[in-house]
Short mmCIF file of C-alpha atoms and ligand atoms in Angstrom, two decimals:
data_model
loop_
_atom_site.label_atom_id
_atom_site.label_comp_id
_atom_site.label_asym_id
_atom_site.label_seq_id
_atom_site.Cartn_x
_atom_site.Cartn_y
_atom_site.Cartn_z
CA UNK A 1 -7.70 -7.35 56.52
CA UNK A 2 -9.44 -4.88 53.91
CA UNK A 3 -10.00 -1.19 55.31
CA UNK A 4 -13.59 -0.35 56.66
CA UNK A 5 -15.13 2.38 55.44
CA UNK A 6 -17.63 4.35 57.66
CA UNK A 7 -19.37 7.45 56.33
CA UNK A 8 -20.05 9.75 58.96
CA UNK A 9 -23.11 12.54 58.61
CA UNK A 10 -23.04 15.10 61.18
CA UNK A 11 -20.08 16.29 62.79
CA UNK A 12 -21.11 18.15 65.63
CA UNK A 13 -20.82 18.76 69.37
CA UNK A 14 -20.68 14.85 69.48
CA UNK A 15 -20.34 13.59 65.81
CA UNK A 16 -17.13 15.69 65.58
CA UNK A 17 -15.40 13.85 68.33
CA UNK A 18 -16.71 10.35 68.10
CA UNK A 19 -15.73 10.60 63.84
CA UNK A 20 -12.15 11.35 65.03
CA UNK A 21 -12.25 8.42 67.60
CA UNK A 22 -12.85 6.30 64.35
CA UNK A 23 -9.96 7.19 62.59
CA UNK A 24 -7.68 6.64 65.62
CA UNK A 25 -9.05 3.54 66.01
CA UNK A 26 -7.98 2.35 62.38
CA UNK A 27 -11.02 2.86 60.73
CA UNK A 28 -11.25 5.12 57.17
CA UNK A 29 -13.48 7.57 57.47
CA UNK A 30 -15.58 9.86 55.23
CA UNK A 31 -17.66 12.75 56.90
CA UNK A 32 -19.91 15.14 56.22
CA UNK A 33 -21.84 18.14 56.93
CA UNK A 34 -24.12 20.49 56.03
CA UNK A 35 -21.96 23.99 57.73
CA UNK A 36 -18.64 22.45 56.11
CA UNK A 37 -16.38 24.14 58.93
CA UNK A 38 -17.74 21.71 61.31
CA UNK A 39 -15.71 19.02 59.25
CA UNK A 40 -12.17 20.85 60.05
CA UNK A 41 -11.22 18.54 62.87
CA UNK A 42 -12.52 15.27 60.94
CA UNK A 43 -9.86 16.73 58.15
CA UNK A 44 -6.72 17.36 60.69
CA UNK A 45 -7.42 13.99 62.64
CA UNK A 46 -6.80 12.12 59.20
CA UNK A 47 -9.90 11.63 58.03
CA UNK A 48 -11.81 12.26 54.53
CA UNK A 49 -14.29 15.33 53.99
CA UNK A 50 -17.16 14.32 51.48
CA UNK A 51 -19.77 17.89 49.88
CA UNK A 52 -22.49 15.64 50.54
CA UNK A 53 -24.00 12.76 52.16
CA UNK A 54 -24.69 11.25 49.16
CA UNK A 55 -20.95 11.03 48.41
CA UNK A 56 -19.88 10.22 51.68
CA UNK A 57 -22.29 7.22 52.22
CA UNK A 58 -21.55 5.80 48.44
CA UNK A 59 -19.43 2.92 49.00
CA UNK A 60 -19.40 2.66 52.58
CA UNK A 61 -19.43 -0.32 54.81
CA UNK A 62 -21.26 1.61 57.58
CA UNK A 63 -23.09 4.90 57.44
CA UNK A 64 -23.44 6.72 60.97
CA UNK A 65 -25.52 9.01 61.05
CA UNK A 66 -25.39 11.50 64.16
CA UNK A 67 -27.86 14.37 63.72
CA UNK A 68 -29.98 16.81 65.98
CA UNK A 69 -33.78 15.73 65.65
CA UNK A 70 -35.92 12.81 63.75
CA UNK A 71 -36.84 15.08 60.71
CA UNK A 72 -33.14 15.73 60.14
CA UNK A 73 -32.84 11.74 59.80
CA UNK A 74 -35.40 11.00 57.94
CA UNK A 75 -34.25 13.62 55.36
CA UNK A 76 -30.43 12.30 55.58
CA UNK A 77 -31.37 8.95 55.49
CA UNK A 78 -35.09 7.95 53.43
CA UNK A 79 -36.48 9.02 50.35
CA UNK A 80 -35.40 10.57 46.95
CA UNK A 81 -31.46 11.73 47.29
CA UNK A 82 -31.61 9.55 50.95
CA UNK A 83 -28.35 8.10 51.25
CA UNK A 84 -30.00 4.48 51.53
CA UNK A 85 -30.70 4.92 48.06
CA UNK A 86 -26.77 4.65 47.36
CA UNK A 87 -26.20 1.94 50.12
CA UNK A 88 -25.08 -1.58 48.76
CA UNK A 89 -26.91 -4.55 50.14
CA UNK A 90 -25.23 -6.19 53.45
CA UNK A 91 -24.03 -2.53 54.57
CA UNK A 92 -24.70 -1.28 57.60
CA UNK A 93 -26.55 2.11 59.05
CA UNK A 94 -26.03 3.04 62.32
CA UNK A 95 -28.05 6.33 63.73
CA UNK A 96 -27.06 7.27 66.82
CA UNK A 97 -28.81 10.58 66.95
CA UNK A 98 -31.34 10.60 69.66
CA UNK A 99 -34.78 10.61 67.67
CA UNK A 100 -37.72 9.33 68.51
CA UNK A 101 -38.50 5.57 68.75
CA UNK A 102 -41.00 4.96 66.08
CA UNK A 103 -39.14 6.60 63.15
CA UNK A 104 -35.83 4.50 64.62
CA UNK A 105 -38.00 1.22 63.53
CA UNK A 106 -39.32 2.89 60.47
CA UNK A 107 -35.73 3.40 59.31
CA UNK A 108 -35.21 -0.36 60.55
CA UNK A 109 -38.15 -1.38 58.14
CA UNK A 110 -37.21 0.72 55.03
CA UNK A 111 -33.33 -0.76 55.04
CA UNK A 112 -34.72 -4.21 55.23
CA UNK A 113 -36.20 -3.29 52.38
CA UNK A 114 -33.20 -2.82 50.10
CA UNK A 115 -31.17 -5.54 52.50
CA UNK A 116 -29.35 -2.81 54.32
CA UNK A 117 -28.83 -3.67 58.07
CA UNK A 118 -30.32 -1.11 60.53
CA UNK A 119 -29.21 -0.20 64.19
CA UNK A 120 -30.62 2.32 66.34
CA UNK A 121 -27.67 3.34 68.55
CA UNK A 122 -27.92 6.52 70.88
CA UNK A 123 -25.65 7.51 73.16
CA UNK A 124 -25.10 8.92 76.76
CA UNK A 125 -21.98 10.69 78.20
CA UNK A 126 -22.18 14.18 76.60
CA UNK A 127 -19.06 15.90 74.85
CA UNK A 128 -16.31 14.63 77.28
CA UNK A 129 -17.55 10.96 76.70
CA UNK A 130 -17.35 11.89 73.09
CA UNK A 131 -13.99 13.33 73.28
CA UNK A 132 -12.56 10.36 75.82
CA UNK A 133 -14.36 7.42 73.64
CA UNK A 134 -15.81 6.73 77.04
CA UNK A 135 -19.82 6.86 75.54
CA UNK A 136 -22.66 4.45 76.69
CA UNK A 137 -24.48 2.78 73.75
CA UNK A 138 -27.67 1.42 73.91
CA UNK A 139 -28.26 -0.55 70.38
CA UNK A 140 -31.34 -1.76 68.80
CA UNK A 141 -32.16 -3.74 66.36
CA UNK A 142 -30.81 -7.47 64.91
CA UNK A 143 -28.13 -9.52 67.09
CA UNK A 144 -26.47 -10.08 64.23
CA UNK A 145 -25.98 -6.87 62.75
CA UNK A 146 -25.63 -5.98 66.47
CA UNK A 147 -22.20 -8.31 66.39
CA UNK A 148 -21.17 -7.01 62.97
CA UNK A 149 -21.39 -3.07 64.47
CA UNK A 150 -19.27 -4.27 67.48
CA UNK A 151 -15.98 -2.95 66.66
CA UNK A 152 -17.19 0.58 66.01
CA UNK A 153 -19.06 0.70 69.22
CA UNK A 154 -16.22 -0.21 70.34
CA UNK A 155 -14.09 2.08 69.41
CA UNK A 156 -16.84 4.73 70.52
CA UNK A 157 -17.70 3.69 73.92
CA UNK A 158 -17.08 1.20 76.86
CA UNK A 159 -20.86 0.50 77.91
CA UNK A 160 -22.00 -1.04 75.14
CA UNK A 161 -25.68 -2.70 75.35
CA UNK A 162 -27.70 -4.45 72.87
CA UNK A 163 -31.37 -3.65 74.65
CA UNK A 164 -33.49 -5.18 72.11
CA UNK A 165 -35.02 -5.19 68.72
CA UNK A 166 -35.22 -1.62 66.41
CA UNK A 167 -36.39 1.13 68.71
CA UNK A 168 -35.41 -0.12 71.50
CA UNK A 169 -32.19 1.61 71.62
CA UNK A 170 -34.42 4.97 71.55
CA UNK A 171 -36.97 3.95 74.23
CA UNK A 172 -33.96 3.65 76.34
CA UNK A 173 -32.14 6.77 75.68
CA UNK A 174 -35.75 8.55 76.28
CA UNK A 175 -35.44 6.96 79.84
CA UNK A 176 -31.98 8.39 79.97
CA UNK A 177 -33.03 11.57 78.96
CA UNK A 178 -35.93 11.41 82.07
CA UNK A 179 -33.32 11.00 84.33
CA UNK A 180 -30.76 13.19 83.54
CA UNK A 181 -33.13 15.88 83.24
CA UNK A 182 -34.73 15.19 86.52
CA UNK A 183 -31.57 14.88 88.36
CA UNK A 184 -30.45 18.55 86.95
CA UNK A 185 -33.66 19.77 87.68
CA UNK A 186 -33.25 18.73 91.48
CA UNK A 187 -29.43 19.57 92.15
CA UNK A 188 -30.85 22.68 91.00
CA UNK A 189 -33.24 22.83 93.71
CA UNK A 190 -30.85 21.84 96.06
CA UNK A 191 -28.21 24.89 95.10
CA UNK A 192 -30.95 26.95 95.33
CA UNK A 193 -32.30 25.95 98.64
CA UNK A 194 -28.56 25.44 100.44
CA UNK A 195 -27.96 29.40 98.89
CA UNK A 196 -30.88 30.55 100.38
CA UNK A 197 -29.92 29.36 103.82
CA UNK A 198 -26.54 31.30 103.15
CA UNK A 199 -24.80 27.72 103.11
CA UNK A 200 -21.54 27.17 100.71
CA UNK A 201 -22.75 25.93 97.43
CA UNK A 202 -19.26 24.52 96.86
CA UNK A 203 -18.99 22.99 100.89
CA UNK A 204 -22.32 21.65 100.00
CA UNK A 205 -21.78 19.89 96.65
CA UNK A 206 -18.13 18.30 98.24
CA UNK A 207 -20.41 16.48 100.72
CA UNK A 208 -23.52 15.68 98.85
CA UNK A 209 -21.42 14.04 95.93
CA UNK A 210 -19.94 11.53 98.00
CA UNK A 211 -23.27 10.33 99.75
CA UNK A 212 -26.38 8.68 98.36
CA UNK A 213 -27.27 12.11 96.77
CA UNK A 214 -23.97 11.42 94.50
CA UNK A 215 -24.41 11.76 90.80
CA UNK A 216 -22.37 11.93 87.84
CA UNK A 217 -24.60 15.37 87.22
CA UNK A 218 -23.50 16.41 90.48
CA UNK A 219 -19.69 15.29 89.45
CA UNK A 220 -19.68 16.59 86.38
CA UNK A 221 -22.11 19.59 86.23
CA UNK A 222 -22.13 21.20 89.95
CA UNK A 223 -19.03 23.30 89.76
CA UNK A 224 -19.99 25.23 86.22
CA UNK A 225 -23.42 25.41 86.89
CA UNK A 226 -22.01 27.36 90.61
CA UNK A 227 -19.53 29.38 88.45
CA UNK A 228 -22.66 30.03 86.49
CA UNK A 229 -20.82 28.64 82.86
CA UNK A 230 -23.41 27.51 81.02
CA UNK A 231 -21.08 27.02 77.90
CA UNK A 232 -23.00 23.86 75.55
CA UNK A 233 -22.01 20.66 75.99
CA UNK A 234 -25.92 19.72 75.71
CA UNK A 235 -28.24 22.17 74.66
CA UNK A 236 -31.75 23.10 76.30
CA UNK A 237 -33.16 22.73 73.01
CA UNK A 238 -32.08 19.70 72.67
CA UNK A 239 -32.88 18.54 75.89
CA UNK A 240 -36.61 19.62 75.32
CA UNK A 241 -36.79 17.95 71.68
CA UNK A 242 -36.24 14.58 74.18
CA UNK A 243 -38.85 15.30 76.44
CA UNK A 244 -41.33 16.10 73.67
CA UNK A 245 -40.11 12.36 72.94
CA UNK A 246 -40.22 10.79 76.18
CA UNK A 247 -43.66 12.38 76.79
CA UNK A 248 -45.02 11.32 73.77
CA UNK A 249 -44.13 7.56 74.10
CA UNK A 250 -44.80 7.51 77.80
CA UNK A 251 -48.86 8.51 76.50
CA UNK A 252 -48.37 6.21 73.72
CA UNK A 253 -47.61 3.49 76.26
CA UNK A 254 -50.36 4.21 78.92
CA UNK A 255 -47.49 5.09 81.84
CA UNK A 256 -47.41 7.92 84.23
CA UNK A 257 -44.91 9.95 84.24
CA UNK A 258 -45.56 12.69 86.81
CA UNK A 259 -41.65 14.18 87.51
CA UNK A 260 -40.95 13.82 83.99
CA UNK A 261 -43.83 16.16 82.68
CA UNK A 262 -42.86 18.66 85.58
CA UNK A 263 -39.51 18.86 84.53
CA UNK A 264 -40.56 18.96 80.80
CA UNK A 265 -42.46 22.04 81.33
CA UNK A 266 -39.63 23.64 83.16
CA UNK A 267 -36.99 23.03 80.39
CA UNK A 268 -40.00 24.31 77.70
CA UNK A 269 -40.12 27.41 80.01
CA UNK A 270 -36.49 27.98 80.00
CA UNK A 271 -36.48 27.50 76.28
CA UNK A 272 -39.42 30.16 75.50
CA UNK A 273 -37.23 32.61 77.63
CA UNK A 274 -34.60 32.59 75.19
CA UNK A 275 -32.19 30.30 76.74
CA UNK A 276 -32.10 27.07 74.10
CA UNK A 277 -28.21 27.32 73.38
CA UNK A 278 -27.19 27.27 76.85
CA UNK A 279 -26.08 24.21 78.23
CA UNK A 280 -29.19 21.87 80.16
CA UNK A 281 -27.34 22.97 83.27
CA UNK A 282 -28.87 26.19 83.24
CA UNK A 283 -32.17 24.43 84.09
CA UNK A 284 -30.64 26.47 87.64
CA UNK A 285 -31.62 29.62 85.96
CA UNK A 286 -35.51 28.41 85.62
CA UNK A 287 -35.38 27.20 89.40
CA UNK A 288 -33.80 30.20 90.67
CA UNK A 289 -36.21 32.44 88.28
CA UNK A 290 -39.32 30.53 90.43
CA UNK A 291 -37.84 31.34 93.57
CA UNK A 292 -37.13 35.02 92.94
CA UNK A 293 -33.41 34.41 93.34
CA UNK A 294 -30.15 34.49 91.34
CA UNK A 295 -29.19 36.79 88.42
CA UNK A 296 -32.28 38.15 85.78
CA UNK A 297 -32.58 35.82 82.77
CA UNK A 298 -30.27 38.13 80.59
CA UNK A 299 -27.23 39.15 82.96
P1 NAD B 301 -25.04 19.40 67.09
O1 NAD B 301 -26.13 20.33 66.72
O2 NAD B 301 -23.79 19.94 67.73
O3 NAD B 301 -24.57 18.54 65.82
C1 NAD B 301 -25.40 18.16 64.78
C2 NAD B 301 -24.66 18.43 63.47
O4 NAD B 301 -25.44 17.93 62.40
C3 NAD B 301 -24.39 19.92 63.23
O5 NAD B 301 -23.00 20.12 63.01
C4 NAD B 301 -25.23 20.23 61.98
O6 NAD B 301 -24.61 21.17 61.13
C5 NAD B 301 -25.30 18.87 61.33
N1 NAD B 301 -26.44 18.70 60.44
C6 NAD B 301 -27.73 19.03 60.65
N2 NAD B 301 -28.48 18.65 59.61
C7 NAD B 301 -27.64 18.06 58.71
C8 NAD B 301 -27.82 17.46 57.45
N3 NAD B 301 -29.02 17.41 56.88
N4 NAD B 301 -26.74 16.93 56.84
C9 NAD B 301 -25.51 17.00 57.42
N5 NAD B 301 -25.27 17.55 58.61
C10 NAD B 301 -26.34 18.09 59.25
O7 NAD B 301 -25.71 18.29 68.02
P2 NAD B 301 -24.97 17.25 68.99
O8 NAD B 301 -24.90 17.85 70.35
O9 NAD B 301 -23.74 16.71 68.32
O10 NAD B 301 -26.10 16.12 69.05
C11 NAD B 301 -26.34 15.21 67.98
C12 NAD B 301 -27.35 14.17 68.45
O11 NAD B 301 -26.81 13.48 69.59
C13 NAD B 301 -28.69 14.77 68.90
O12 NAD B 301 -29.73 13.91 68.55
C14 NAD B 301 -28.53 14.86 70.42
O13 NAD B 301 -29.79 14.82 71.06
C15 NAD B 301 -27.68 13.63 70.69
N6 NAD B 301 -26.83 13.68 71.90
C16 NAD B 301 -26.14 14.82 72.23
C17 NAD B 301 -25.34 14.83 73.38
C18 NAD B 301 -24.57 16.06 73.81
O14 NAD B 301 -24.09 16.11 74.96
N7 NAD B 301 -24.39 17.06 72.96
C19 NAD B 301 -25.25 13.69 74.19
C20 NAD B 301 -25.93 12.56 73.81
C21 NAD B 301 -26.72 12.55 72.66
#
């Protein structure tokens, strides 16, 4: 069987990880990024560093792309020096940055274009799901090239769901996003409230996780957000770049979304105080902040 070659652009928090996954799994792979530290642990998991994107996608049977925000794809990806430009016909791109749903099918349409195959791929499971190849992929786009991706997923994640056609990978990773950050914003409430009545936090969160209030926030989230480690896994501003997403196609689609513009506004708020690097987990900070409780924004 002849090597696959995937070209990996943006080697991050997640991109890091998952790229290493890849070369475990058998695959050769080429990354790159724009700060070139972050391609150190590509380089010492056995895997090729490329000085641009350009260079890494050339000759690759599958370009991942796994960047912060739609304009960062769009740049990567379309347009003069856009490594489609350098993609052979039949190859695939898979983005699996969370962007927003629209440009995710404009991508889809410009590859068709120049017979390059197009998945929208997101993911949810943070860093550790990275790290453990344990992510959930929602995918978008044609069955086919859907099939053809399968082994990569595969070696990425073990929920792996082809939702529908281009953008519909995104639509569902903004309904991911409402969730998660709902869910954070109540346990917050709750740690809040349970503090207040000079109850446990940590008595609290034993009991709560294993009834109907259980979450995998709650599993995974409670005890550093109680030993007050906000350390980034996923960033607030990341977090409110989805909102601004999940707002905008919820108007764009005529629905309601009541909880999710309440807890939009509170990750904007804890944003504008100066807290976009910390982990989404400090959404506690905001709630405690409302409630006149907990330590000032910059102890
Ligand atoms: P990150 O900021 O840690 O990583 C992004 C990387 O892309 C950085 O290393 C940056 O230097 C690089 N980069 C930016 N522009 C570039 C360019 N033009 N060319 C090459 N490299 C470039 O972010 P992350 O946490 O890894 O998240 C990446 C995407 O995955 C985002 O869309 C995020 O919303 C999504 N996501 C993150 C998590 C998480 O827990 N961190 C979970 C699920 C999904």
């Amino acid at each position: 069987m002849s090597t696959h070659t995937i070209a990996f652009i943006g080697l991050g928090v997640m991109g890091g990880p998952m790229a290493a996954n890849l070369v475990r799994a058998g695959f050769d792979v080429v990354g790159y990024n724009r700060s070139p530290q972050r391609a150190q642990a590509l380089a010492a998991a056995g895997g090729r560093v490329a000085a641009s994107a350009i260079e890494a996608a050339t000759g690759a049977d599958t370009v991942i792309t796994m960047l912060p925000d739609s304009p960062d794809v769009e740049s990567v990806v379309l347009g003069e020096g856009g490594v489609l430009e350098c993609m052979r016909p039949g190859s695939l791109l898979v983005d699996m940055s969370t962007i927003r749903p629209d440009v995710a099918r404009r991508l889809a349409e410009t590859g068709r274009d120049s017979g390059v195959r197009v998945l929208d791929a997101p993911v949810s499971g943070g860093e550790q799901g990275a790290v453990e190849a344990k992510l959930s992929i929602m995918v978008g786009g044609e069955e086919e090239a859907f099939e053809a991706a399968r082994p990569v997923f595969d070696a990425l994640g073990t929920t792996v769901v082809h939702v529908g056609p281009a953008g519909a990978g995104q639509t569902v990773k903004a309904a991911n996003q409402l969730i998660v950050a709902g869910v954070i914003g109540l346990v917050s409430e709750a740690l809040v409230f349970v503090d207040a009545h000079g109850v446990d936090p940590d008595q609290a969160v034993r009991v709560l996780a294993g009834g109907l209030a259980g979450s995998t926030v709650l599993d995974r989230k409670a005890a550093s957000m109680l030993a007050r480690d906000f350390t980034p896994g996923f960033r607030v501003d990341l977090h409110h770049k989805d909102l601004g997403i999940v707002t905008a196609a919820a108007r764009e689609a005529g629905v309601a979304i009541p909880l999710g513009g309440l807890v939009a506004t509170l990750m904007g708020s804890l944003r504008a105080q100066g807290h976009g690097a910390l982990d989404h987990s400090a959404l506690l900070l905001e709630l405690e902040r409302m409630s006149g409780r907990g330590e000032t924004a910059d102890s």
